[in-house]
GROMACS .gro file of C-alpha atoms in nm:
model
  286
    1UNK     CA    1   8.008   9.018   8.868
    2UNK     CA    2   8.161   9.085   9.141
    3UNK     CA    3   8.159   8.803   9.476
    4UNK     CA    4   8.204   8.858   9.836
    5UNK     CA    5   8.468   8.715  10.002
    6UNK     CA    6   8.398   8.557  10.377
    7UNK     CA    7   8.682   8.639  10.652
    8UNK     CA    8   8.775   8.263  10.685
    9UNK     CA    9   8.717   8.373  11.106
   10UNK     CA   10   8.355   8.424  11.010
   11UNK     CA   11   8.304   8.138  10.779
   12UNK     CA   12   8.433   7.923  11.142
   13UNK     CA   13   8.196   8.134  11.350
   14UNK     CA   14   7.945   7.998  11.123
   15UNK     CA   15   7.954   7.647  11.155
   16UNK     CA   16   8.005   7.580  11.509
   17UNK     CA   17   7.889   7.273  11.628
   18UNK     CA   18   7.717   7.294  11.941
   19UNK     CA   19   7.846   7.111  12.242
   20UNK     CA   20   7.677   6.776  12.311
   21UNK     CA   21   7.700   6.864  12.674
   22UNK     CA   22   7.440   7.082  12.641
   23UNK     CA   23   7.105   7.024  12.725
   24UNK     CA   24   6.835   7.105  12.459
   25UNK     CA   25   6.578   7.433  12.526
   26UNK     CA   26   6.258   7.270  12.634
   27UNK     CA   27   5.953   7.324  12.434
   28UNK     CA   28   5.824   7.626  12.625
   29UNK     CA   29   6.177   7.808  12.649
   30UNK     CA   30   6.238   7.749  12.270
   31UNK     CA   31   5.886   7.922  12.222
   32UNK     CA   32   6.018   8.259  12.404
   33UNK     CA   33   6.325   8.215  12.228
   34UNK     CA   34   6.220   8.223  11.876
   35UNK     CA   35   5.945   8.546  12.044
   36UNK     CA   36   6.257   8.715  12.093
   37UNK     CA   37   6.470   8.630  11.821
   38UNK     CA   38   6.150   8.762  11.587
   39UNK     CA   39   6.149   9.097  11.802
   40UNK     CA   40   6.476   9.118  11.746
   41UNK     CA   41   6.456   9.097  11.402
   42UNK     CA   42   6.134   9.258  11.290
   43UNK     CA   43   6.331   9.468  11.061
   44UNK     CA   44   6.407   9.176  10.859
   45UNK     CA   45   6.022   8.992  10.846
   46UNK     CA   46   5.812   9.207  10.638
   47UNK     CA   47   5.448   9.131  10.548
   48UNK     CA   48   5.564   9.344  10.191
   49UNK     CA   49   5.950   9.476  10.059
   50UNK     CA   50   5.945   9.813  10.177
   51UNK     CA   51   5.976  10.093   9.883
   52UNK     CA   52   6.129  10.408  10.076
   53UNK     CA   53   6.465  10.316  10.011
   54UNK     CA   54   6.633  10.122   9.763
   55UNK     CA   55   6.830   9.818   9.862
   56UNK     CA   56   7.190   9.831   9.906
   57UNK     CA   57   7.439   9.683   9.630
   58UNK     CA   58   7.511   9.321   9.731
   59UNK     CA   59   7.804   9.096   9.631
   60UNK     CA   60   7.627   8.976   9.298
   61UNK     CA   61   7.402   9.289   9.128
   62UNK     CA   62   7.274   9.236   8.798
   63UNK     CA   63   7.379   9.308   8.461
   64UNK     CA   64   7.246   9.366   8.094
   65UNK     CA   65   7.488   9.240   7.845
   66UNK     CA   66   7.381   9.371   7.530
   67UNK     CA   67   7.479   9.125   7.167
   68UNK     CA   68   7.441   9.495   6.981
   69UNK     CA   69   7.434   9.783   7.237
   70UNK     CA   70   7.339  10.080   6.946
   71UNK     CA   71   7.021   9.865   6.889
   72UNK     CA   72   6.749  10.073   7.036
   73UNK     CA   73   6.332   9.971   7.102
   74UNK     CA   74   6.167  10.226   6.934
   75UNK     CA   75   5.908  10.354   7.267
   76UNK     CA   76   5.585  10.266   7.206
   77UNK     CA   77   5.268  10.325   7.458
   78UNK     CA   78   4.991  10.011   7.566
   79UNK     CA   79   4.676  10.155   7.596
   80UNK     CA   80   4.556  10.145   7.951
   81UNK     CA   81   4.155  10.083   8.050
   82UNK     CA   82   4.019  10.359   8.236
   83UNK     CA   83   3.932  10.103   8.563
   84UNK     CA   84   4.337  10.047   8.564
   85UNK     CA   85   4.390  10.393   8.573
   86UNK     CA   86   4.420  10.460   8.936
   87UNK     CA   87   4.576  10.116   9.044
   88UNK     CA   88   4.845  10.189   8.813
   89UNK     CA   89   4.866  10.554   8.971
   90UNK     CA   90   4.956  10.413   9.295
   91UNK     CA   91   5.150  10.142   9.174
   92UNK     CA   92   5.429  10.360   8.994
   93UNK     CA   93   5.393  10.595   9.294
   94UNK     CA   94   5.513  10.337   9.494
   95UNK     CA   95   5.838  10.243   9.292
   96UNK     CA   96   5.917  10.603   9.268
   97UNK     CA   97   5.910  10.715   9.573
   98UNK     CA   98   6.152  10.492   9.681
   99UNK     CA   99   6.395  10.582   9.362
  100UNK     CA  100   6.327  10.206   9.268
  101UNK     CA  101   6.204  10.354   8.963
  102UNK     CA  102   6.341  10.699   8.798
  103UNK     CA  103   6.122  10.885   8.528
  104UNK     CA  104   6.308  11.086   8.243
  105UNK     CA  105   6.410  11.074   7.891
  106UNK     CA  106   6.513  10.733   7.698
  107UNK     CA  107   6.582  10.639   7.406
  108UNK     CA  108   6.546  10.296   7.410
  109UNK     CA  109   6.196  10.164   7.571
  110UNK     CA  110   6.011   9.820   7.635
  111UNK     CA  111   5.659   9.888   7.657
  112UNK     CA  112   5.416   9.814   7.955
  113UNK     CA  113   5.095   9.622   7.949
  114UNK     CA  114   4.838   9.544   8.211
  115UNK     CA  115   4.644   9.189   8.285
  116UNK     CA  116   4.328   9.129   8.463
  117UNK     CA  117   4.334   8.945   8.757
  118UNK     CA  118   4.063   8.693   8.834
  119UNK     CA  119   3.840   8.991   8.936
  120UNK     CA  120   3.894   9.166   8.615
  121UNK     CA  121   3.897   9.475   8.882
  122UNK     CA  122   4.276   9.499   8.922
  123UNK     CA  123   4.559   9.420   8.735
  124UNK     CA  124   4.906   9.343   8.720
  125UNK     CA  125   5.181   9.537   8.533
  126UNK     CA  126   5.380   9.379   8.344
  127UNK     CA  127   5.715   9.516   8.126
  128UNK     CA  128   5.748   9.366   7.775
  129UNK     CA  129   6.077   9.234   7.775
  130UNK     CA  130   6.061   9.053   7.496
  131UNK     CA  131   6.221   9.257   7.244
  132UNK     CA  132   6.544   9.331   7.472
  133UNK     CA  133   6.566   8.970   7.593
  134UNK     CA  134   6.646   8.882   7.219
  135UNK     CA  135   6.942   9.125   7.203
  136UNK     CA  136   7.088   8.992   7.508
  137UNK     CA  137   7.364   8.803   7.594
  138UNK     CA  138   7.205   8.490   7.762
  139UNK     CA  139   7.376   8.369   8.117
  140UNK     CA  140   7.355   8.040   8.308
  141UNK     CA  141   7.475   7.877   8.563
  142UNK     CA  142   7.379   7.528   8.744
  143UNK     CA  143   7.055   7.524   8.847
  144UNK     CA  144   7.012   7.410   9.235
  145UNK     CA  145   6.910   7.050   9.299
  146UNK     CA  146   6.584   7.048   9.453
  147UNK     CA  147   6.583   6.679   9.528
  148UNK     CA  148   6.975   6.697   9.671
  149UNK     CA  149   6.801   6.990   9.905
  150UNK     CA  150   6.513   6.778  10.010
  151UNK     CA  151   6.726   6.509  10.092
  152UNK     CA  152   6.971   6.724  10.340
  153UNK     CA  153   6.701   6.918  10.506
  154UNK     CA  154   6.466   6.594  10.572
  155UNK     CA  155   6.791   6.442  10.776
  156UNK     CA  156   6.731   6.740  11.060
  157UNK     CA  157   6.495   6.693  11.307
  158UNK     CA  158   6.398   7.106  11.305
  159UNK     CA  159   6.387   7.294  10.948
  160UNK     CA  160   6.242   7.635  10.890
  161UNK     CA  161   6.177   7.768  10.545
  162UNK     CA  162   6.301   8.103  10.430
  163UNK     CA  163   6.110   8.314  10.181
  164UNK     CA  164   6.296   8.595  10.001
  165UNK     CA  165   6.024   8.901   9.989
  166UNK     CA  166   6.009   9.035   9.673
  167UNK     CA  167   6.372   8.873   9.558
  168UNK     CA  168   6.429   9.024   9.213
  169UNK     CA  169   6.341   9.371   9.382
  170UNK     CA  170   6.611   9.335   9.646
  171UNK     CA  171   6.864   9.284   9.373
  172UNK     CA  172   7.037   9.605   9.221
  173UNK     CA  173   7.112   9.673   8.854
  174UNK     CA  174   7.445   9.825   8.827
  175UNK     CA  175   7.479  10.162   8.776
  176UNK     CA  176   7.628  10.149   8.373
  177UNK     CA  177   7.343   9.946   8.264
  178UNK     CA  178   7.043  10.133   8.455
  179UNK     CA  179   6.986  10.305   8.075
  180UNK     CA  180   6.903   9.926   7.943
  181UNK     CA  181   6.629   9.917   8.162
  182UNK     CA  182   6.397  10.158   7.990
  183UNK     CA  183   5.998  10.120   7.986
  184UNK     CA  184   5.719  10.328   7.835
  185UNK     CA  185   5.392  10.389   7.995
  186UNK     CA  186   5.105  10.636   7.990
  187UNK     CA  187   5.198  10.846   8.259
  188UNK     CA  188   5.607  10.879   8.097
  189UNK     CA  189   5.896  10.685   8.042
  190UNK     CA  190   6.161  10.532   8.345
  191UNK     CA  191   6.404  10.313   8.391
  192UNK     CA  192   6.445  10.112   8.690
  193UNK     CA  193   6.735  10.065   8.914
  194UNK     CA  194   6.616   9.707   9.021
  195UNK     CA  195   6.596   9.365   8.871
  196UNK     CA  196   6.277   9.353   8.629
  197UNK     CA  197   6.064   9.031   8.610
  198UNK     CA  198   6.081   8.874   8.270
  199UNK     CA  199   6.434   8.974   8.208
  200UNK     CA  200   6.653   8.639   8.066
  201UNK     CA  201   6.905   8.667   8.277
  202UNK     CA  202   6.730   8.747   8.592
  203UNK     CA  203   6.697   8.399   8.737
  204UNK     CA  204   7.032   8.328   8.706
  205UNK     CA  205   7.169   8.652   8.870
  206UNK     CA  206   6.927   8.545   9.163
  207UNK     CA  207   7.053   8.225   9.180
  208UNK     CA  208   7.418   8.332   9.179
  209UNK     CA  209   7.377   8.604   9.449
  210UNK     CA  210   7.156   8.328   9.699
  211UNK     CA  211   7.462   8.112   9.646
  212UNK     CA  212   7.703   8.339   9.696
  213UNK     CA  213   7.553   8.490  10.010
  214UNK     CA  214   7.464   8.199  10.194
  215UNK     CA  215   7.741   8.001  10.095
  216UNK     CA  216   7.927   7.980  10.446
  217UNK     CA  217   7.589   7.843  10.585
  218UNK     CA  218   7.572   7.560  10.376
  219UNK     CA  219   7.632   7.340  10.666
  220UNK     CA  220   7.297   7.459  10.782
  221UNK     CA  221   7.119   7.642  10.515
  222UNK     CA  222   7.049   7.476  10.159
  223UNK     CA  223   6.908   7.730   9.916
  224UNK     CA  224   6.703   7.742   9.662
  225UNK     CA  225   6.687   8.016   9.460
  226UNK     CA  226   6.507   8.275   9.671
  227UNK     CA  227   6.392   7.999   9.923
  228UNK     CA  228   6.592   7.939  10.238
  229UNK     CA  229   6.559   7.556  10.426
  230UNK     CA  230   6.750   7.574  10.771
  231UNK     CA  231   6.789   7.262  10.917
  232UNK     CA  232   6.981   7.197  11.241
  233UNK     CA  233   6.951   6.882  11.504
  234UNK     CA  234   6.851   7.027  11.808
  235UNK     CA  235   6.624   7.334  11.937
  236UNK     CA  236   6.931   7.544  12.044
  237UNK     CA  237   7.099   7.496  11.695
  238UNK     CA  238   6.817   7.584  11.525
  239UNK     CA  239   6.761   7.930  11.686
  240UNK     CA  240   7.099   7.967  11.664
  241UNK     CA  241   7.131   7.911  11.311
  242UNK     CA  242   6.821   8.147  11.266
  243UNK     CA  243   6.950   8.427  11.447
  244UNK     CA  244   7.379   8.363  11.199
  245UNK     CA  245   7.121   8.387  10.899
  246UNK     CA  246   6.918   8.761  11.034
  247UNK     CA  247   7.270   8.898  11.166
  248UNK     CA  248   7.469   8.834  10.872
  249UNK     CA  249   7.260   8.878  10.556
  250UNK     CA  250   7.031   9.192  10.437
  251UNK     CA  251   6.785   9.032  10.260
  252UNK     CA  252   6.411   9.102  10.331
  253UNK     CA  253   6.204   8.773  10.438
  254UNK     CA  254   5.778   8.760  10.452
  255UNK     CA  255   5.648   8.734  10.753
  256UNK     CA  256   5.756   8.500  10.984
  257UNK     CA  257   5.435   8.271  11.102
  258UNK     CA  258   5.281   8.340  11.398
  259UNK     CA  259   5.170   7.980  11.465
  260UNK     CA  260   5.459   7.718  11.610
  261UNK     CA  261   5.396   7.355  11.641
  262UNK     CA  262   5.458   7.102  11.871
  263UNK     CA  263   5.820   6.964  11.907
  264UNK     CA  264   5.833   6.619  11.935
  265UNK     CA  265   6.117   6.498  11.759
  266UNK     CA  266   6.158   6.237  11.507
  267UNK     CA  267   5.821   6.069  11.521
  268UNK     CA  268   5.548   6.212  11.351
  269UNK     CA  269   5.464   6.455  11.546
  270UNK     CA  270   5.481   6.848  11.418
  271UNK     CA  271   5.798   6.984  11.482
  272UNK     CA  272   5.829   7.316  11.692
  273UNK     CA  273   5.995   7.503  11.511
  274UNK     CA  274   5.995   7.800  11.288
  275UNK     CA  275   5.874   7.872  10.934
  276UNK     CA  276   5.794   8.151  10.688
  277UNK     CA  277   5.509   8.018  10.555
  278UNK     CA  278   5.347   7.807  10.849
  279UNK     CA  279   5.577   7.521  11.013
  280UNK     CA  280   5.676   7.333  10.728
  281UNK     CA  281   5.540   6.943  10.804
  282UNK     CA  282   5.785   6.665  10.867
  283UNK     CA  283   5.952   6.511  10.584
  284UNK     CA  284   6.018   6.152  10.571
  285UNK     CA  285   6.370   6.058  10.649
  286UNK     CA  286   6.585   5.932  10.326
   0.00000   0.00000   0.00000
């Protein structure tokens, strides 16, 4: 795999300390701040991953390894019910529109089942990997300490959290192993030229590119696998911080909230600023 290296010029842009001298934005000016910074930036908070164009490579992309790479799946076809039928119409319309998907010839397919949601109406696709997984080469690497990242993040007075949209989706499967990714289903066979869910080696690939990405914002970002906690002192920081992460990564985020609470500092107030998924509440301090 191959990792990005950071301009050591950007990697000190990054982690400028803001000058005490500086007053803090007030309440109501951080408010049309972070309005701005969100207009600014719409392109990057999306209520779903867009599918018209694939996602660019990135410095980690994900491989296949393969323990015997002439061992083939033999293709094999789930029945699908009738009700189905349509949902999973549009749904592989959607990944091939976008090339996220690529119908054609294999000779090597996992197979592709659906399962009810709670209203038995709809379902969700899912690939049988299972088969695949068992001839692969299996990957790790450390997995984040979620307790270490509560404990940094809780010391800032402002923290926003960060949701990846869609993370395995965003991350591309290199071009030599796009013929490992093969599934059969009733409308044909494709393989995908994205991460899959339920592949063995998926987590850590995602957990590897996050790192690597975000690694010159460590002294203001702590990641968790596709979450992202920002957590700064001061108002100003924290939009600031905010706008480093939008400007130098590519990485789709949901929605930012539309609601922002009170800042009131270290009491237990709600804190003002920003999160993906509602202002997170305070945390207790260590």
């Amino acid at each position: 795999m191959t990792l990005i290296v950071i301009p050591s010029d950007v990697a000190c842009q990054l982690d400028v300390v803001d000058d005490p001298a500086l007053d803090d934005f007030s309440e109501s000016e951080a408010r049309t701040r972070l309005a701005a910074l969100l207009e600014k930036f719409s392109d990057v908070f999306v209520d779903s991953l867009p599918m018209d164009q694939l996602p660019p490579y990135r410095p980690v992309n994900h491989e296949i390894p393969l323990i015997d790479p002439t061992e083939k799946v033999k293709p094999r076809v789930y029945p699908l019910a009738d009700k189905y039928r349509s949902q999973w119409a549009e749904h592989s319309a959607k990944y091939t529109r976008g090339r996220f998907w690529v119908s054609g010839p294999i000779d090597s397919a996992a197979p592709v089942f659906a399962i009810p949601k709670k209203n038995s109406q709809t379902a969700r696709f899912v690939i049988d990997l299972r088969a695949r997984n068992s001839n692969t080469v299996k990957r790790f690497s450390p997995i984040p300490d979620m307790t270490n990242v509560r404990y940094e993040v809780a010391r800032s007075r402002y923290r926003s959290k960060f949701d990846v949209a869609a993370a395995f989706e965003q991350v591309r499967v290199i071009p030599e192993h796009v013929d490992r990714t093969g599934f059969a289903t009733v409308t044909g066979t494709y393989t995908s030229r994205v991460m899959q869910f339920g592949d063995t080696n998926a987590p850590n690939t995602l957990n590897l590119l996050t790192s690597a990405m975000f690694q010159p914002c460590l002294p203001f970002a702590k990641i968790f696998f596709d979450d992202v906690h920002v957590h700064s002192d001061t108002r100003r920081a924290h939009l600031r911080h905010i706008k480093i992460l939008c400007q130098e990564h590519s990485l789709h985020c949901h929605q930012y909230s539309k609601e922002v609470s009170q800042v009131c500092g270290r009491s237990r107030h709600q804190l003002p600023v920003c999160s993906l998924q509602a202002l997170s509440a305070r945390w207790c301090s260590p």
